[in-house]
Amino acid sequence: VTKRLDVETALYRALERNELHLVHQPIVDIDLGLVVGFEALMRWDRGQAQVVSPDEFIPLAEETGIIVPLGSWAINDALTQLRSWIDAGHCSPSTTMSVNVSPRQLHDPEFVTIVSNALDASGVSPEQLWLEVTESVMISQPEQALDALNALCDLGVRIAIDDFGTGYSSLSLLQKFPIQRLKIDKSFVSGVAQDESARSLVRTIIAMGDSLGLDMVAEGIESVQQLQILAEMKCSKAQGFLISHPVPPESMGSTIASLDSFGAWNKLRGKNS
């Protein structure tokens, strides 16, 4: 209880103390090997070697409501960073940025305005912003979440379901909500190289996504064999430690340069040309 209170109290001040920062993990087009997007991930360094795990502070931020200002900062910072990488020529002008959004943020009446203002301030086009939500948003207060997601889609922002397959959503809800992307959870991807049932499940998810016209991203790719199998399954995009760990903004230029080599990517995928 004492530790929880300490973390909660410090979290209220973390933003104004500049203790929070974003790292970014590239998302690549599996067929081309090009970086087509990034996922922004929040990190908290309290100083004096006190690094707080996101698994610890994100649920606490959600529970206390601190996630609303933290999330607003993250969207603004992520879009500003994307704009700077595009302007510096590190990535294509059409490169996207993915930011995780919690149910608490979707239930904030100001959230759509916050997103709209962040897009205006950064000069990033709405279709370049992916907001990632978990399946839980379709279960808890679904009508309110649906209203917010529809309003965001009206702006041109696109919506992704993160960690797909680990929640409790039904296919009817998936059809009802304005979803344009499914992210296949790491727990499924990790087994595709050794487990036939895992391969069958991932193949089914990809086929379902294709039939619904959804973009598909495989998360947590850590081996060449996993990448090759997903390429054979025609999964369109991938992210994971094999491709790149999440990196700080100042390292992104060199990270993209190392990934944008066609020869290296073809070799990684086991292609001859």
Short mmCIF file of C-alpha atoms in Angstrom, two decimals:
data_model
loop_
_atom_site.label_atom_id
_atom_site.label_comp_id
_atom_site.label_asym_id
_atom_site.label_seq_id
_atom_site.Cartn_x
_atom_site.Cartn_y
_atom_site.Cartn_z
CA VAL A 1 0.00 0.00 0.00
CA THR A 2 2.84 2.36 0.88
CA LYS A 3 4.60 1.67 -2.42
CA ARG A 4 1.40 2.21 -4.38
CA LEU A 5 0.78 5.54 -2.63
CA ASP A 6 4.36 6.61 -3.35
CA VAL A 7 4.04 5.78 -7.06
CA GLU A 8 0.64 7.47 -7.31
CA THR A 9 1.88 10.66 -5.64
CA ALA A 10 4.99 10.79 -7.83
CA LEU A 11 2.96 10.14 -10.97
CA TYR A 12 0.94 13.31 -10.41
CA ARG A 13 4.18 15.31 -10.61
CA ALA A 14 5.97 13.23 -13.25
CA LEU A 15 4.77 15.24 -16.22
CA GLU A 16 5.73 18.65 -14.85
CA ARG A 17 9.11 17.26 -13.75
CA ASN A 18 9.83 15.99 -17.29
CA GLU A 19 10.30 12.46 -15.98
CA LEU A 20 8.14 10.94 -18.71
CA HIS A 21 9.35 10.35 -22.25
CA LEU A 22 8.35 8.40 -25.32
CA VAL A 23 10.27 5.72 -27.14
CA HIS A 24 9.19 4.50 -30.56
CA GLN A 25 9.15 1.07 -32.20
CA PRO A 26 9.17 0.97 -36.02
CA ILE A 27 6.42 -0.85 -37.93
CA VAL A 28 7.52 -2.23 -41.30
CA ASP A 29 5.79 -3.35 -44.46
CA ILE A 30 6.67 -7.06 -44.57
CA ASP A 31 6.73 -7.27 -48.36
CA LEU A 32 8.84 -4.17 -48.98
CA GLY A 33 10.88 -3.96 -45.79
CA LEU A 34 10.15 -0.24 -45.51
CA VAL A 35 9.39 1.57 -42.27
CA VAL A 36 5.78 2.70 -42.67
CA GLY A 37 4.96 3.70 -39.10
CA PHE A 38 5.91 3.89 -35.46
CA GLU A 39 4.27 2.98 -32.18
CA ALA A 40 4.83 5.46 -29.35
CA LEU A 41 5.44 3.86 -25.95
CA MET A 42 5.55 5.77 -22.66
CA ARG A 43 8.44 5.41 -20.22
CA TRP A 44 8.91 6.85 -16.72
CA ASP A 45 12.33 7.52 -15.22
CA ARG A 46 12.06 8.94 -11.70
CA GLY A 47 15.80 9.51 -11.49
CA GLN A 48 18.31 7.87 -9.15
CA ALA A 49 17.92 4.63 -11.12
CA GLN A 50 14.19 4.47 -10.36
CA VAL A 51 12.68 3.31 -13.65
CA VAL A 52 9.00 2.46 -13.22
CA SER A 53 7.58 -0.25 -15.47
CA PRO A 54 4.65 0.73 -17.72
CA ASP A 55 2.88 -2.38 -16.41
CA GLU A 56 2.97 -0.71 -13.01
CA PHE A 57 2.17 2.92 -13.71
CA ILE A 58 -0.20 2.76 -16.72
CA PRO A 59 -2.96 0.81 -14.88
CA LEU A 60 -2.55 3.17 -11.92
CA ALA A 61 -2.81 6.20 -14.21
CA GLU A 62 -5.96 4.71 -15.74
CA GLU A 63 -7.51 4.00 -12.34
CA THR A 64 -6.80 7.48 -10.94
CA GLY A 65 -7.64 9.41 -14.11
CA ILE A 66 -4.09 10.74 -14.51
CA ILE A 67 -4.05 8.92 -17.84
CA VAL A 68 -6.12 11.74 -19.36
CA PRO A 69 -3.43 14.47 -19.13
CA LEU A 70 -0.66 11.90 -19.70
CA GLY A 71 -2.41 10.66 -22.82
CA SER A 72 -2.91 14.18 -24.13
CA TRP A 73 0.80 14.89 -23.70
CA ALA A 74 1.73 11.61 -25.41
CA ILE A 75 -0.37 12.33 -28.51
CA ASN A 76 1.07 15.84 -28.85
CA ASP A 77 4.64 14.67 -28.31
CA ALA A 78 4.32 11.69 -30.68
CA LEU A 79 2.87 13.75 -33.53
CA THR A 80 5.47 16.50 -33.05
CA GLN A 81 8.18 13.85 -33.22
CA LEU A 82 6.73 12.32 -36.38
CA ARG A 83 6.63 15.74 -38.02
CA SER A 84 10.30 16.32 -37.17
CA TRP A 85 11.37 12.95 -38.64
CA ILE A 86 9.43 13.63 -41.83
CA ASP A 87 10.89 17.13 -42.13
CA ALA A 88 14.41 15.75 -41.56
CA GLY A 89 13.90 13.22 -44.37
CA HIS A 90 14.25 10.21 -42.09
CA CYS A 91 10.95 8.73 -43.26
CA SER A 92 8.29 9.10 -45.93
CA PRO A 93 5.78 11.98 -45.70
CA SER A 94 3.05 9.32 -45.39
CA THR A 95 4.59 7.53 -42.38
CA THR A 96 2.14 6.96 -39.55
CA MET A 97 2.24 7.22 -35.76
CA SER A 98 0.37 4.84 -33.45
CA VAL A 99 -0.55 5.94 -29.92
CA ASN A 100 -2.23 3.79 -27.29
CA VAL A 101 -5.51 5.15 -25.91
CA SER A 102 -7.28 3.96 -22.78
CA PRO A 103 -11.04 3.65 -22.16
CA ARG A 104 -10.76 6.51 -19.66
CA GLN A 105 -9.51 8.82 -22.40
CA LEU A 106 -12.32 7.83 -24.76
CA HIS A 107 -14.83 8.69 -22.06
CA ASP A 108 -13.32 12.16 -21.63
CA PRO A 109 -15.67 14.64 -23.41
CA GLU A 110 -12.66 16.75 -24.46
CA PHE A 111 -10.68 13.90 -26.02
CA VAL A 112 -11.73 14.42 -29.64
CA THR A 113 -10.86 18.12 -29.35
CA ILE A 114 -7.48 17.21 -27.81
CA VAL A 115 -6.69 14.96 -30.77
CA SER A 116 -7.87 17.54 -33.30
CA ASN A 117 -5.75 20.27 -31.70
CA ALA A 118 -2.68 18.00 -31.62
CA LEU A 119 -3.05 17.29 -35.34
CA ASP A 120 -3.40 20.99 -36.12
CA ALA A 121 -0.40 21.94 -34.00
CA SER A 122 1.88 19.31 -35.52
CA GLY A 123 0.75 19.65 -39.11
CA VAL A 124 0.33 15.89 -39.37
CA SER A 125 -2.58 14.64 -41.50
CA PRO A 126 -5.34 12.85 -39.54
CA GLU A 127 -4.97 9.62 -41.56
CA GLN A 128 -1.36 9.38 -40.34
CA LEU A 129 -2.53 8.93 -36.74
CA TRP A 130 -3.52 5.48 -35.54
CA LEU A 131 -5.15 5.30 -32.12
CA GLU A 132 -4.73 1.87 -30.59
CA VAL A 133 -7.41 0.59 -28.24
CA THR A 134 -7.85 -2.81 -26.59
CA GLU A 135 -10.90 -5.00 -26.95
CA SER A 136 -12.03 -3.90 -23.48
CA VAL A 137 -13.34 -0.59 -24.92
CA MET A 138 -16.05 -2.58 -26.72
CA ILE A 139 -17.19 -4.17 -23.46
CA SER A 140 -17.17 -1.30 -20.95
CA GLN A 141 -19.68 1.45 -21.82
CA PRO A 142 -19.60 0.49 -25.52
CA GLU A 143 -22.04 3.17 -26.69
CA GLN A 144 -19.96 5.99 -25.22
CA ALA A 145 -16.78 4.53 -26.68
CA LEU A 146 -18.50 4.06 -30.03
CA ASP A 147 -19.53 7.72 -30.13
CA ALA A 148 -15.97 8.85 -29.44
CA LEU A 149 -14.44 6.49 -32.00
CA ASN A 150 -16.94 7.57 -34.66
CA ALA A 151 -16.12 11.22 -33.97
CA LEU A 152 -12.39 10.46 -34.30
CA CYS A 153 -13.00 8.64 -37.58
CA ASP A 154 -14.92 11.68 -38.79
CA LEU A 155 -11.69 13.65 -38.26
CA GLY A 156 -9.89 11.14 -40.48
CA VAL A 157 -8.04 9.41 -37.63
CA ARG A 158 -7.80 5.62 -37.89
CA ILE A 159 -8.49 3.07 -35.15
CA ALA A 160 -6.62 -0.16 -34.38
CA ILE A 161 -7.43 -3.00 -32.00
CA ASP A 162 -4.27 -3.76 -30.01
CA ASP A 163 -3.44 -7.23 -28.63
CA PHE A 164 -6.22 -8.72 -30.73
CA GLY A 165 -7.44 -12.11 -29.56
CA THR A 166 -6.60 -11.68 -25.87
CA GLY A 167 -9.85 -9.92 -24.88
CA TYR A 168 -13.50 -10.83 -24.89
CA SER A 169 -14.95 -8.96 -27.83
CA SER A 170 -17.39 -10.70 -30.13
CA LEU A 171 -17.27 -10.57 -33.91
CA SER A 172 -20.53 -8.63 -33.92
CA LEU A 173 -18.88 -5.85 -31.90
CA LEU A 174 -15.86 -5.93 -34.20
CA GLN A 175 -18.20 -5.31 -37.11
CA LYS A 176 -20.07 -2.57 -35.24
CA PHE A 177 -17.04 -0.51 -34.22
CA PRO A 178 -15.12 1.66 -36.74
CA ILE A 179 -11.94 -0.44 -36.78
CA GLN A 180 -9.40 -0.29 -39.62
CA ARG A 181 -6.53 -2.40 -38.20
CA LEU A 182 -5.98 -5.52 -36.10
CA LYS A 183 -2.71 -6.06 -34.24
CA ILE A 184 -2.09 -9.77 -33.68
CA ASP A 185 -0.90 -10.25 -30.11
CA LYS A 186 2.64 -11.45 -29.39
CA SER A 187 1.30 -14.48 -27.51
CA PHE A 188 0.02 -15.88 -30.82
CA VAL A 189 2.97 -14.77 -32.95
CA SER A 190 5.53 -16.36 -30.61
CA GLY A 191 4.22 -19.84 -31.37
CA VAL A 192 3.94 -19.75 -35.17
CA ALA A 193 7.39 -21.24 -35.75
CA GLN A 194 6.87 -24.37 -33.61
CA ASP A 195 3.16 -24.84 -33.01
CA GLU A 196 0.78 -25.85 -35.82
CA SER A 197 -2.28 -24.77 -33.79
CA ALA A 198 -0.73 -21.31 -33.30
CA ARG A 199 -0.09 -21.08 -37.05
CA SER A 200 -3.68 -22.08 -37.78
CA LEU A 201 -5.00 -19.45 -35.37
CA VAL A 202 -2.85 -16.66 -36.80
CA ARG A 203 -3.77 -17.73 -40.34
CA THR A 204 -7.46 -17.55 -39.39
CA ILE A 205 -7.07 -14.08 -37.82
CA ILE A 206 -5.32 -12.80 -40.96
CA ALA A 207 -8.00 -14.30 -43.21
CA MET A 208 -10.74 -12.74 -41.08
CA GLY A 209 -9.03 -9.36 -41.16
CA ASP A 210 -8.61 -9.57 -44.92
CA SER A 211 -12.27 -10.43 -45.40
CA LEU A 212 -13.23 -7.37 -43.35
CA GLY A 213 -10.81 -5.16 -45.29
CA LEU A 214 -8.61 -4.52 -42.24
CA ASP A 215 -4.91 -3.74 -42.11
CA MET A 216 -2.99 -6.48 -40.25
CA VAL A 217 0.05 -6.00 -38.02
CA ALA A 218 1.88 -8.84 -36.26
CA GLU A 219 3.39 -7.81 -32.91
CA GLY A 220 6.33 -9.24 -31.00
CA ILE A 221 8.33 -10.75 -33.87
CA GLU A 222 11.61 -12.02 -32.44
CA SER A 223 12.91 -14.59 -34.96
CA VAL A 224 13.56 -14.77 -38.70
CA GLN A 225 11.41 -17.91 -38.89
CA GLN A 226 8.41 -16.08 -37.40
CA LEU A 227 8.84 -13.29 -39.94
CA GLN A 228 9.13 -15.72 -42.86
CA ILE A 229 5.98 -17.61 -41.83
CA LEU A 230 4.00 -14.37 -41.44
CA ALA A 231 5.22 -13.26 -44.87
CA GLU A 232 3.95 -16.55 -46.33
CA MET A 233 0.60 -15.92 -44.61
CA LYS A 234 0.43 -12.50 -46.34
CA CYS A 235 0.39 -10.51 -43.10
CA SER A 236 1.00 -6.96 -44.30
CA LYS A 237 2.98 -5.36 -41.46
CA ALA A 238 5.20 -6.33 -38.54
CA GLN A 239 6.93 -5.01 -35.46
CA GLY A 240 9.09 -6.62 -32.82
CA PHE A 241 12.60 -6.96 -31.42
CA LEU A 242 13.85 -8.73 -34.57
CA ILE A 243 13.15 -5.54 -36.51
CA SER A 244 13.94 -3.01 -33.80
CA HIS A 245 13.61 -2.48 -30.07
CA PRO A 246 11.77 0.70 -29.06
CA VAL A 247 14.33 3.48 -29.42
CA PRO A 248 14.58 7.08 -28.20
CA PRO A 249 13.80 9.82 -30.74
CA GLU A 250 17.43 10.82 -31.23
CA SER A 251 18.31 7.29 -32.39
CA MET A 252 15.50 6.95 -34.91
CA GLY A 253 17.37 8.36 -37.91
CA SER A 254 20.10 5.71 -37.72
CA THR A 255 17.54 2.99 -36.91
CA ILE A 256 15.49 3.75 -40.03
CA ALA A 257 18.62 3.94 -42.18
CA SER A 258 19.64 0.44 -41.07
CA LEU A 259 16.16 -0.95 -41.78
CA ASP A 260 15.67 0.68 -45.18
CA SER A 261 18.23 -1.54 -46.90
CA PHE A 262 16.45 -3.78 -49.39
CA GLY A 263 19.34 -6.22 -49.55
CA ALA A 264 19.45 -6.73 -45.81
CA TRP A 265 15.67 -7.09 -45.59
CA ASN A 266 15.49 -9.67 -48.38
CA LYS A 267 18.25 -11.64 -46.67
CA LEU A 268 16.38 -11.46 -43.37
CA ARG A 269 13.23 -12.78 -44.99
CA GLY A 270 15.15 -15.51 -46.78
CA LYS A 271 14.55 -14.04 -50.26
CA ASN A 272 17.13 -14.33 -53.00
CA SER A 273 16.42 -10.96 -54.60
#
